[in-house]
Coordinates of C-alpha atoms and ligand atoms in Angstrom, one line a residue:
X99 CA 100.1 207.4 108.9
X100 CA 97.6 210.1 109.6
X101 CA 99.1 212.3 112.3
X102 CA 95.8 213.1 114.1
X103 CA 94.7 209.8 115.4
X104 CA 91.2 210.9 115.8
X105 CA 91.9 211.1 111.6
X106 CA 92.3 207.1 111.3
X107 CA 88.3 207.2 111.9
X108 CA 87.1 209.6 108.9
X109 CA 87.5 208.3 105.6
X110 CA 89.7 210.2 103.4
X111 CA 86.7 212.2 101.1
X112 CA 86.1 210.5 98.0
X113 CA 85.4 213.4 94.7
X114 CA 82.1 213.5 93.4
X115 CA 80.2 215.2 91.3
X116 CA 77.5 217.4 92.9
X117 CA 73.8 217.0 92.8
X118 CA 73.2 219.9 90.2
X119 CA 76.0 217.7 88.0
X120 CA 75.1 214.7 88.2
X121 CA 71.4 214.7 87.4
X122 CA 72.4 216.0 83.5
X123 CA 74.4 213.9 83.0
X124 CA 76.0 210.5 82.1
X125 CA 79.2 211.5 83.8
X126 CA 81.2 209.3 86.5
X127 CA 79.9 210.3 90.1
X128 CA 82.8 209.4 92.0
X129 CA 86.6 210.6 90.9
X130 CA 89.9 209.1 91.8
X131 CA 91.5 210.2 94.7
X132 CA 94.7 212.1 94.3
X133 CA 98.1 210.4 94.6
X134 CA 98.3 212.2 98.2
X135 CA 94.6 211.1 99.2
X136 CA 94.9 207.4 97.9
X137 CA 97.9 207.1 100.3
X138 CA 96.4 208.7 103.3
X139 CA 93.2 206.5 103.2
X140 CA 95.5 203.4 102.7
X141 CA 97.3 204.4 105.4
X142 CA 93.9 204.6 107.5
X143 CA 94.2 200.5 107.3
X144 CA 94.9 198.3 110.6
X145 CA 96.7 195.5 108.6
X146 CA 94.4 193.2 110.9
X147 CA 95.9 190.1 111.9
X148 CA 92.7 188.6 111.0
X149 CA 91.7 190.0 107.5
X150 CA 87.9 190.0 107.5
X151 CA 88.2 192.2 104.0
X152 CA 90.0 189.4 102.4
X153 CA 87.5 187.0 103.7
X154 CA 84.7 188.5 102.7
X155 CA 85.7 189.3 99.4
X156 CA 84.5 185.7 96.9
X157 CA 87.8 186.2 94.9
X158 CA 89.6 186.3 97.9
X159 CA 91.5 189.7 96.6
X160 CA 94.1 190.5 99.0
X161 CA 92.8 193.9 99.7
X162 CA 94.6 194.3 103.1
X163 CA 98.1 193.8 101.0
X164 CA 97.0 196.9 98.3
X165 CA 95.8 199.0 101.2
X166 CA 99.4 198.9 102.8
X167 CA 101.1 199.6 99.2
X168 CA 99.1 202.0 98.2
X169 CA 99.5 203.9 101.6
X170 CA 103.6 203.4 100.9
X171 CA 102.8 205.4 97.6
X172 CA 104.2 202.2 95.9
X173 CA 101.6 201.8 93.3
X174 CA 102.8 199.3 90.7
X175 CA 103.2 197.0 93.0
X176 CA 99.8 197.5 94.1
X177 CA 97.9 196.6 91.0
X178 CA 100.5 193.5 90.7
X179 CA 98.9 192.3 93.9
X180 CA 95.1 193.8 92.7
X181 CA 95.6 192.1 89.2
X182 CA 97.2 188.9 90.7
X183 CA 93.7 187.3 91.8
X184 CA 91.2 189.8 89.8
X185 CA 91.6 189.7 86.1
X186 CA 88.6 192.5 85.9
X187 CA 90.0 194.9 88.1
X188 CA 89.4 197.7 86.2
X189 CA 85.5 197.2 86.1
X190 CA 85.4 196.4 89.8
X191 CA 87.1 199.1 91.0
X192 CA 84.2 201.5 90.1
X193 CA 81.1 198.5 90.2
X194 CA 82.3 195.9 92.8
X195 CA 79.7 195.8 95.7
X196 CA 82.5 195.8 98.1
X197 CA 81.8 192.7 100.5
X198 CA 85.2 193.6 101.7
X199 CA 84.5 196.9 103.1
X200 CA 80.8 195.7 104.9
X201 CA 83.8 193.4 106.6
X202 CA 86.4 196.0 107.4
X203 CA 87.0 196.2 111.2
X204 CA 86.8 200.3 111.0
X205 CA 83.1 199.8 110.2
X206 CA 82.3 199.3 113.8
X207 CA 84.9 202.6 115.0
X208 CA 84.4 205.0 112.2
X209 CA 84.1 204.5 108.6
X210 CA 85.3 201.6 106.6
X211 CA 88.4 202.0 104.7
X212 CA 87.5 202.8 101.0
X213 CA 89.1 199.4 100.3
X214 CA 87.1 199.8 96.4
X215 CA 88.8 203.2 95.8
X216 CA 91.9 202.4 96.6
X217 CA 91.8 199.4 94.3
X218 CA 91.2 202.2 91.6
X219 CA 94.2 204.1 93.0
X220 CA 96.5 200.8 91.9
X221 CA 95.4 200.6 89.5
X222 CA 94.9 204.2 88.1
X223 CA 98.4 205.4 89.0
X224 CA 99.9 201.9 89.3
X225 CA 101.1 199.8 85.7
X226 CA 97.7 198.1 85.2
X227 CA 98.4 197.1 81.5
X228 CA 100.5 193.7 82.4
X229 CA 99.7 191.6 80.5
X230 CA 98.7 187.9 82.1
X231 CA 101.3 184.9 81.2
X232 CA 99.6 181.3 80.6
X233 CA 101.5 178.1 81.0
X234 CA 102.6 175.6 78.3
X235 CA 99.6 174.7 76.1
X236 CA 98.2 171.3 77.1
X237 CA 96.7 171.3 73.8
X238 CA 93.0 170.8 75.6
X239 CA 89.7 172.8 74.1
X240 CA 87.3 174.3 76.4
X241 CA 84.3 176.2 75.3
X242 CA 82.7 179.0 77.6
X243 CA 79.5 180.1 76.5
X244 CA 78.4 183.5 78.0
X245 CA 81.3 186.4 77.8
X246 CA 79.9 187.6 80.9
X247 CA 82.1 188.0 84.4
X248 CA 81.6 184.4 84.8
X249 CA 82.8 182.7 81.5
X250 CA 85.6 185.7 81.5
X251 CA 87.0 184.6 84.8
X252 CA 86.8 181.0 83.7
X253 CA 88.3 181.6 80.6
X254 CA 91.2 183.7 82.5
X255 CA 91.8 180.8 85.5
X256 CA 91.5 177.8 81.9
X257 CA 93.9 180.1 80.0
X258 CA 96.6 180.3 83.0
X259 CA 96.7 176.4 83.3
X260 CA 97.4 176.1 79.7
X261 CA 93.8 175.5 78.0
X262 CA 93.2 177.1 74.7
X263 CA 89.4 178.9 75.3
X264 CA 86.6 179.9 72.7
X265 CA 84.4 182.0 74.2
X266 CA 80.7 182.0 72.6
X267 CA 78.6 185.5 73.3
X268 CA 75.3 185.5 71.6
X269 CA 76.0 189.9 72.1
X270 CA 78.0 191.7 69.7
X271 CA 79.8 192.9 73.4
X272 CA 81.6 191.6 75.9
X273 CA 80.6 191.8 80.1
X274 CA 76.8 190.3 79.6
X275 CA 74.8 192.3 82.3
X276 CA 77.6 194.1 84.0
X277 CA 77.9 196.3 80.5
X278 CA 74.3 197.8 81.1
X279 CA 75.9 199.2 84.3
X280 CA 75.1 202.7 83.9
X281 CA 78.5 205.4 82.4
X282 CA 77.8 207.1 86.0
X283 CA 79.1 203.7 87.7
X284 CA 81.6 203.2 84.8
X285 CA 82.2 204.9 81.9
X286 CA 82.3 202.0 79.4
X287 CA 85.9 200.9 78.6
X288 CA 86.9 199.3 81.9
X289 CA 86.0 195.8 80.7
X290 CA 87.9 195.8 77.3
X291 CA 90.9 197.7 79.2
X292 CA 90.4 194.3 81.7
X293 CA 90.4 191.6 78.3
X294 CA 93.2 192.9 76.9
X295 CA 95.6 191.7 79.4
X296 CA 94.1 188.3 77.9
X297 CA 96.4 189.2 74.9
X298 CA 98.7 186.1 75.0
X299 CA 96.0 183.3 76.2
X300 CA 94.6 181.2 73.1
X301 CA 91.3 182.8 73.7
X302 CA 89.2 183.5 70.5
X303 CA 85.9 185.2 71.2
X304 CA 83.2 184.4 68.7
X305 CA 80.7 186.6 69.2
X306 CA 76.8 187.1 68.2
X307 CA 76.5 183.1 68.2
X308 CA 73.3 182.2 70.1
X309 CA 73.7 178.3 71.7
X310 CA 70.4 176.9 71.3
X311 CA 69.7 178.9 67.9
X312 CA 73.0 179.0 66.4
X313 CA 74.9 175.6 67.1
X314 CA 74.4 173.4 69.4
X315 CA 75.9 171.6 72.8
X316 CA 76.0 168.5 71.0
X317 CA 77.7 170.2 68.4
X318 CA 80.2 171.5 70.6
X319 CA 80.9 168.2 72.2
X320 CA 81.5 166.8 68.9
X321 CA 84.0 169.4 67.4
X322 CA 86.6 168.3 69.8
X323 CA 85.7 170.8 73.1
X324 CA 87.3 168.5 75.9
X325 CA 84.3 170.0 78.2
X326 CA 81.8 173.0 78.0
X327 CA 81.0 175.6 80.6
X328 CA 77.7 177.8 80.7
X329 CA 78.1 181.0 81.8
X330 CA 74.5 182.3 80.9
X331 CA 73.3 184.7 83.3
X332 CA 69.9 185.7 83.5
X333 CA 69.9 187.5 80.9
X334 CA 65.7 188.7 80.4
X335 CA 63.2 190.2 82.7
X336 CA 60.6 188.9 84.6
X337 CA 57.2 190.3 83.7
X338 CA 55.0 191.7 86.0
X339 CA 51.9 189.4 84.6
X340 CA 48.9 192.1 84.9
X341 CA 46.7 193.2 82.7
X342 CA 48.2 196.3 80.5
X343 CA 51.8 195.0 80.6
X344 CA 52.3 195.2 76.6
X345 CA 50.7 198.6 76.3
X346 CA 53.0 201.1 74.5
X347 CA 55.2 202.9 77.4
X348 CA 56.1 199.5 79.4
X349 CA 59.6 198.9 79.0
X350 CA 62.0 196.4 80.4
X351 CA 64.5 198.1 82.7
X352 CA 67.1 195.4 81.7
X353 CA 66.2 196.3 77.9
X354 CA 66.3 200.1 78.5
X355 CA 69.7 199.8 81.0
X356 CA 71.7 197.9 77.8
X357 CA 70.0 200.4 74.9
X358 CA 71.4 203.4 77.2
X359 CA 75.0 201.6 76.6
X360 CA 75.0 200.2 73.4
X361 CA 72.3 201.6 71.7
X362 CA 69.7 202.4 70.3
X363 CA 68.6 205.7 71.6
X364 CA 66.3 205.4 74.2
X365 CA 62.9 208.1 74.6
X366 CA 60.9 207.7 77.4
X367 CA 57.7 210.3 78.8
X368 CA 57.2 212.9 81.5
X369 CA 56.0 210.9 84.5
X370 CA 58.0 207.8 85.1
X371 CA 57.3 204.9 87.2
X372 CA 60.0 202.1 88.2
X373 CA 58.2 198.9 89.4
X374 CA 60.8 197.4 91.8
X375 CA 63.4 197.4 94.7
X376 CA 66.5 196.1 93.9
X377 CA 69.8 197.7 92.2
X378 CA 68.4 197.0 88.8
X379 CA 65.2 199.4 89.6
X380 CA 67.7 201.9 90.9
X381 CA 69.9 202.4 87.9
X382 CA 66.7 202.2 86.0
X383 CA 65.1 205.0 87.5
X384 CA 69.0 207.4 88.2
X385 CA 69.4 206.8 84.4
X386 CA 65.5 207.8 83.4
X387 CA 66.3 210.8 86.0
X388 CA 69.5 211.6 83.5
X389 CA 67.6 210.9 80.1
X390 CA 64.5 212.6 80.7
X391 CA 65.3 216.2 82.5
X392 CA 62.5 217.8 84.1
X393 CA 60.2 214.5 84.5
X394 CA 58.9 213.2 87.6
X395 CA 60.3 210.1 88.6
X396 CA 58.7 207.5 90.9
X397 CA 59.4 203.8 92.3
X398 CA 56.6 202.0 93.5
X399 CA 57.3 199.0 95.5
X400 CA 55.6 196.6 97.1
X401 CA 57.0 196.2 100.8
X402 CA 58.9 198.9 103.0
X403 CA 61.2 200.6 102.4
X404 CA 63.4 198.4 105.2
X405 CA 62.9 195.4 102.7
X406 CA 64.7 196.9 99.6
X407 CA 67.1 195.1 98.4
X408 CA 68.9 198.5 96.7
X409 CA 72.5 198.8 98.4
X410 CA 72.5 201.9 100.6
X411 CA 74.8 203.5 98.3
X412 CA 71.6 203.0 95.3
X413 CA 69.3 204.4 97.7
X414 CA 70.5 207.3 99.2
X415 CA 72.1 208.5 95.7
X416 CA 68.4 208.1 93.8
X417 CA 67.0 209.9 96.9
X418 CA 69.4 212.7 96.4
X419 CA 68.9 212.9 92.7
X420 CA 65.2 213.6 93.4
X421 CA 63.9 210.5 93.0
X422 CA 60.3 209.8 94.5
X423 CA 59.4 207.1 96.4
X424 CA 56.2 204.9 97.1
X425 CA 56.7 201.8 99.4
X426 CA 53.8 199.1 100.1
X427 CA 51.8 199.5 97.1
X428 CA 50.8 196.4 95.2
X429 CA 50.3 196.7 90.8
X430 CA 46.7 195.9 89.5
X431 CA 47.3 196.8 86.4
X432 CA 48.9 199.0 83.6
X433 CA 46.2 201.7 82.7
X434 CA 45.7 202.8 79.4
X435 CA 44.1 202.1 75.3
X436 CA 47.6 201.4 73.3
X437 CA 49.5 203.8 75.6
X438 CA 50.0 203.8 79.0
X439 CA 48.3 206.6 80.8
X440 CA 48.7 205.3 84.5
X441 CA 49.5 202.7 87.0
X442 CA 46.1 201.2 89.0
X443 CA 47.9 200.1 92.5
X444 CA 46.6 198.8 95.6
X445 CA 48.1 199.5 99.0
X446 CA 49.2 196.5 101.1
X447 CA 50.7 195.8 104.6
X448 CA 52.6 193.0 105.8
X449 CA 50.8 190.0 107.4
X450 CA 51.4 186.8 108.8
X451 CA 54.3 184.9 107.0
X452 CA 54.0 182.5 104.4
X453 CA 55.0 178.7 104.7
X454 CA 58.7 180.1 103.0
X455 CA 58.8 182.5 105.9
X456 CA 57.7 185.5 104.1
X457 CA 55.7 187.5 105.5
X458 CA 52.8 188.1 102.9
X459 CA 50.5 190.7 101.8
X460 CA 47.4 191.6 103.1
X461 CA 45.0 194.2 100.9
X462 CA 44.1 197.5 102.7
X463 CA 40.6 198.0 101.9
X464 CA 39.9 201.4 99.5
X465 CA 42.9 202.2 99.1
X466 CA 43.1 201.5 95.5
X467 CA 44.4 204.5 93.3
X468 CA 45.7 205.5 90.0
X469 CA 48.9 207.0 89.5
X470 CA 49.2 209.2 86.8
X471 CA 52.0 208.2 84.0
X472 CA 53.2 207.5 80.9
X473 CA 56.0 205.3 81.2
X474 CA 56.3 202.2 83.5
X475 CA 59.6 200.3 84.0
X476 CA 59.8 197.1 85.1
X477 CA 62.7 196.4 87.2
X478 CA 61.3 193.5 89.7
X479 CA 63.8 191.1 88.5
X480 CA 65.4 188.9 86.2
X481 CA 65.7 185.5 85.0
X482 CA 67.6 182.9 82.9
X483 CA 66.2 182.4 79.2
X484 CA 67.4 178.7 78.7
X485 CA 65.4 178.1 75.1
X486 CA 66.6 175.5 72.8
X487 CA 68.9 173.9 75.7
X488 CA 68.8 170.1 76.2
X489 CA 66.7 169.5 79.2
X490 CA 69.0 166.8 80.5
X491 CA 71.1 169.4 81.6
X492 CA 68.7 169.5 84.4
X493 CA 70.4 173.1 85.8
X494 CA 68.9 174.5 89.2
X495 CA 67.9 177.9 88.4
X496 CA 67.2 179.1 92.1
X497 CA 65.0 182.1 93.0
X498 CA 67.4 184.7 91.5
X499 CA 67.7 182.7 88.0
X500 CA 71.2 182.3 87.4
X501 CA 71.8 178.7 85.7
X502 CA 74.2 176.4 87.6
X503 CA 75.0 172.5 87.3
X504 CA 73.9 170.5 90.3
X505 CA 76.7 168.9 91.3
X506 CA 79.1 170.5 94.1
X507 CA 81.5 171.1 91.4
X508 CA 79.0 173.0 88.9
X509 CA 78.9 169.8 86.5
X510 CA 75.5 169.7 85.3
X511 CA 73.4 166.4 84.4
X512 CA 75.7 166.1 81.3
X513 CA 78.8 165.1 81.3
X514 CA 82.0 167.1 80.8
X515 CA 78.8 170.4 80.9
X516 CA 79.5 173.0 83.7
X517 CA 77.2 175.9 84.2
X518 CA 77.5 178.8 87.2
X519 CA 76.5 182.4 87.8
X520 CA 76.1 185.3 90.2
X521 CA 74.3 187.5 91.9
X522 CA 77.4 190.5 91.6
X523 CA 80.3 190.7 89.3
X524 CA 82.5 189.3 91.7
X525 CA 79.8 186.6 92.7
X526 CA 79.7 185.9 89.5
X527 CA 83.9 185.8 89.1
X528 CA 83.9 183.0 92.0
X529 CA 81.7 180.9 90.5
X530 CA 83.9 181.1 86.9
X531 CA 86.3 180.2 89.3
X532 CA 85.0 177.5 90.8
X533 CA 83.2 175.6 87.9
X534 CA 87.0 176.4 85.9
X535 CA 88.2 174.4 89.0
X536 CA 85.8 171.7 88.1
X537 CA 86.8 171.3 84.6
X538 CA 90.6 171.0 85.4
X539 CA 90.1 168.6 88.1
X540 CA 87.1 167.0 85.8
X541 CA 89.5 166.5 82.7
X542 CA 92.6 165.6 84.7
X543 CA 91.0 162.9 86.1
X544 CA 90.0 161.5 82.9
X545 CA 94.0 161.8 82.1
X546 CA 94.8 160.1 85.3
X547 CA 96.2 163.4 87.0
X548 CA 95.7 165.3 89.7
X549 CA 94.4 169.3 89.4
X550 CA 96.5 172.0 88.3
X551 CA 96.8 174.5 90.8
X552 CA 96.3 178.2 90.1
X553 CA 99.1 179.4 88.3
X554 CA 101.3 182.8 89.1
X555 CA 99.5 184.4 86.9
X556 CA 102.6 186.4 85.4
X557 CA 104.6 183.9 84.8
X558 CA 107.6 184.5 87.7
X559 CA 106.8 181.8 89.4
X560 CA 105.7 182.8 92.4
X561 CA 103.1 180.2 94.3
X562 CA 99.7 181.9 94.7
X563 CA 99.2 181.9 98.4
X564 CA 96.5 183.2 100.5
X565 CA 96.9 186.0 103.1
X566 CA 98.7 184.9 106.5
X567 CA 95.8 185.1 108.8
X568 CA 92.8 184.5 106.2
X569 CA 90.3 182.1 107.8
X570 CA 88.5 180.7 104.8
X571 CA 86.2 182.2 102.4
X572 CA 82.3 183.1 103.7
X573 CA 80.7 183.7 100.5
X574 CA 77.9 181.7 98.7
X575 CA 77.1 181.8 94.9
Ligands
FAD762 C1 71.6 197.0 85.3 C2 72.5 196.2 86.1 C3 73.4 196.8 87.0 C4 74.2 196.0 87.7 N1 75.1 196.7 88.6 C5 76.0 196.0 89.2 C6 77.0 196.6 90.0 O1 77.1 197.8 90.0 N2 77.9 195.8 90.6 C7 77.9 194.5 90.6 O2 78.7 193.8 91.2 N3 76.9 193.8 89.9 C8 76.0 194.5 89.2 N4 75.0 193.9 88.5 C9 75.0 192.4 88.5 C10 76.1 191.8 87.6 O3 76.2 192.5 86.4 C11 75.7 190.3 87.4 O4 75.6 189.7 88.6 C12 76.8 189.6 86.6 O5 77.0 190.3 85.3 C13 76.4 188.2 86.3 O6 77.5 187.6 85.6 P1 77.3 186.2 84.8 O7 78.5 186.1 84.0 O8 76.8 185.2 85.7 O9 76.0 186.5 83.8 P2 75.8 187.7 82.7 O10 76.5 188.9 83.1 O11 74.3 187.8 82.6 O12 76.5 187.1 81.4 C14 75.8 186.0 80.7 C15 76.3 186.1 79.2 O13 75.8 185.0 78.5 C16 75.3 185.4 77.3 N5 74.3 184.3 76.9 C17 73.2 184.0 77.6 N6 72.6 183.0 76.9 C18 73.4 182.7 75.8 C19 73.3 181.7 74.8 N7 72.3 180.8 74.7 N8 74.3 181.7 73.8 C20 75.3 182.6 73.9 N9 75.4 183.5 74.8 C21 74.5 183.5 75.8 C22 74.6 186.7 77.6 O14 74.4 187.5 76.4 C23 75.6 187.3 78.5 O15 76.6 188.1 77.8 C24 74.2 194.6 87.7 C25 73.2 194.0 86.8 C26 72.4 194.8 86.0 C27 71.5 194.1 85.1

């Protein structure tokens, strides 16, 4: 317990690289704590009766349980309780969005525990390489298509009940979108460090299989897969759809984001412009900053800067990294003969709001200008790319894209086909969670059973149960 109780309200510091650092590089910002730091920010924790962390968290990880063991300095059992509910706890120790520390109590008194850093202290200084235990085979296919963090945490809550798993990836990697998460969030191998505790599940990968190009659903259906899950993601940009957008020197920031990871080598100009607002456009634009030293870097965006949907943490890192920003300007168009030589915008204010609420744009007169550049990004979004798929499916795509079935379940308008998706990596977890759910229940039914519960998933045993206290999860996929 810290001694000075004025010390329970500042957050233990978390290591970092400094400005001058971090903009050459592609190096992690944030270090682990210490063995001594870890314990003294876990020991910062309330252990609330009521654990808002857990609640807000859409995996339901028992944060408040890893903050008291790390605090003890007892760090193996930590990651047991980290890695009991969160199969890709090594990736979202350094990515996850942390729900649970918007939720922390300590939030409204001081600062919020770093509930995400100590989750890398488990499992950094804990034994994270268990490996997971699944039950007696029930001698039941299930295909996942999509090795994303959906159809990995399907595949992980199917294997634990006994399911044997193929997992279809149309990439030649695992983690779908969260492997273009720039090496400065994570530095690459977290996901297959996460996988291989997988080991002993009768999971085969097959990857660089496209459904829709390469085999079929039907297919599937017919080769003996008891059911079928969709994991798909959304995994291609939205365009901008003004004139100039196929000029040389546009380039998708989702494209440009996965060539940074896995290749190829990615050249970009002198004067970069991001279109967008959201985390995409941010790791867009902090990665150009890294490639290209010495350009200038600039995100245009259409509303305020109050209506971004950037995290904080996004924001006020691309800010200190130099990054220059221009809020409330509309696109007209790319400028340019085959390359791009600028961006034509238009400013724009808000106005009355639109029947969906809204509010929408209204054209400042004359204010129309050229911004000087060679390279535009588009980051204003994504969406699923569902060619070749068998409209029956009939999948609700929402306004963020990601594929799910219809039903409350996640069943889509085939039977025995389940598709889900999210917004985050652990959004995205959930859902594989609850259309995996889905299928159990789905395929014990047929058999005349009820659903298998969650398994421990190291085999000892032990009934999962939630937190004492916990009120019920809050999230939405
Ligand atoms: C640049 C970037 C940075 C991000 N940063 C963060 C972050 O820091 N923290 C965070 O929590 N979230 C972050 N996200 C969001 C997060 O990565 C996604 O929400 C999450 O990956 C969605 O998971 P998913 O499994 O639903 O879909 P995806 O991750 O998109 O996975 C879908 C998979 O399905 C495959 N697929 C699609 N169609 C087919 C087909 N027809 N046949 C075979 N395979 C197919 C795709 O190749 C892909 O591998 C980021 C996203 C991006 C793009």
């Amino acid at each position: 317990m810290p001694t000075d109780p004025a010390s329970r309200y500042e957050r233990t510091e978390i290591p970092s690289e400094t400005r001058e650092e971090r903009i050459t590089t592609f190096g992690e910002l944030l270090h682990s704590y210490t063995t001594d730091e870890a314990m003294l920010e876990g020991q910062r924790c309330l252990q609330c009766a009521m654990p808002y962390c857990v609640q807000g968290c859409p995996i339901t990880q028992d944060c408040r349980e890893y903050n008291l063991l790390v605090g003890l300095g007892r760090f193996d059992e930590a990651a047991k309780v980290v890695l009991r509910e969160n199969p890709l706890a090594m990736a979202l120790c350094k990515t996850c969005y942390h729900y649970c520390e918007q939720a922390c109590i300590m939030e409204e008194r001081g600062v919020p525990i770093a509930i995400r850093h100590l989750k890398r202290a488990a499992m950094e200084f804990g034994q994270s390489n268990r490996l997971y235990v699944p039950s007696q085979p029930l001698h039941q296919r299930v295909a996942v298509v999509g090795a994303g963090p959906a159809g990995l945490m399907a595949a992980w809550e199917l294997c634990l009940r006994g399911y044997a798993v193929t997992i279809y990836e149309e990439e030649a990697y695992i983690g779908g979108q969260a492997a273009t998460i720039p090496k400065y969030h994570m530095d690459g191998n977290e996901l297959e460090i996460d996988v291989a505790r997988f080991r002993n599940f009768d999971c085969t990968f097959v990857m660089e299989r496209r459904l829709g190009r390469d085999f079929t659903l039907r297919g599937l259906l017919d080769s003996g897969y008891r059911a079928v899950y969709l994991a798909l993601g959304n995994s291609t940009y939205r365009g901008l759809g003004v004139p100039g957008e196929g000029l040389a020197g546009v380039v998708p920031a989702l494209e440009m984001l996965r060539d940074v990871n896995e290749g190829p080598p990615v050249a970009l100009g002198k004067q970069i412009v991001v279109i967008g607002g959201g985390d995409v456009a941010m790791d867009a634009i902090r990665s150009a900053r890294r490639l290209a030293p010495g350009a200038s870097v600039t995100v245009v965006y259409y509303r305020t800067r109050e209506k971004m949907a950037a995290s904080d943490e996004e924001l006020s890192g691309a800010i200190e990294e130099g990054v220059r920003f221009r809020f409330e300007l509309a696109t007209l168009r790319v400028v340019g003969t085959s390359r791009v030589e600028g961006l034509a915008v238009r400013r724009v204010t808000s106005g009355p709001p639109s029947p969906s609420g809204r509010p929408t744009l209204v054209a400042v007169p004359g204010s129309d200008e050229t911004i000087p550049c060679d390279t535009v990004i588009l980051g204003i979004g994504e969406r699923a790319d569902l060619t070749g798929l068998p409209p029956e499916l009939d999948l609700f795509t929402g306004g963020r894209g990601w594929p799910q079935g219809k039903h409350p379940d996640t069943m889509t308008g085939i039977d025995g086909v389940f598709a889900s998706g999210g917004k985050s990596v652990v959004h995205a977890m959930a859902a594989g969670t609850r259309s995996a759910e889905g299928i159990d229940a789905y395929l014990r039914r047929k058999d005349g059973l009820p659903p298998i519960p969650r398994p421990d998933p190291f085999g000892e045993g032990i009934p999962p149960t939630l937190p004492s206290g916990y009120g019920g999860a809050t999230w939405e996929p």
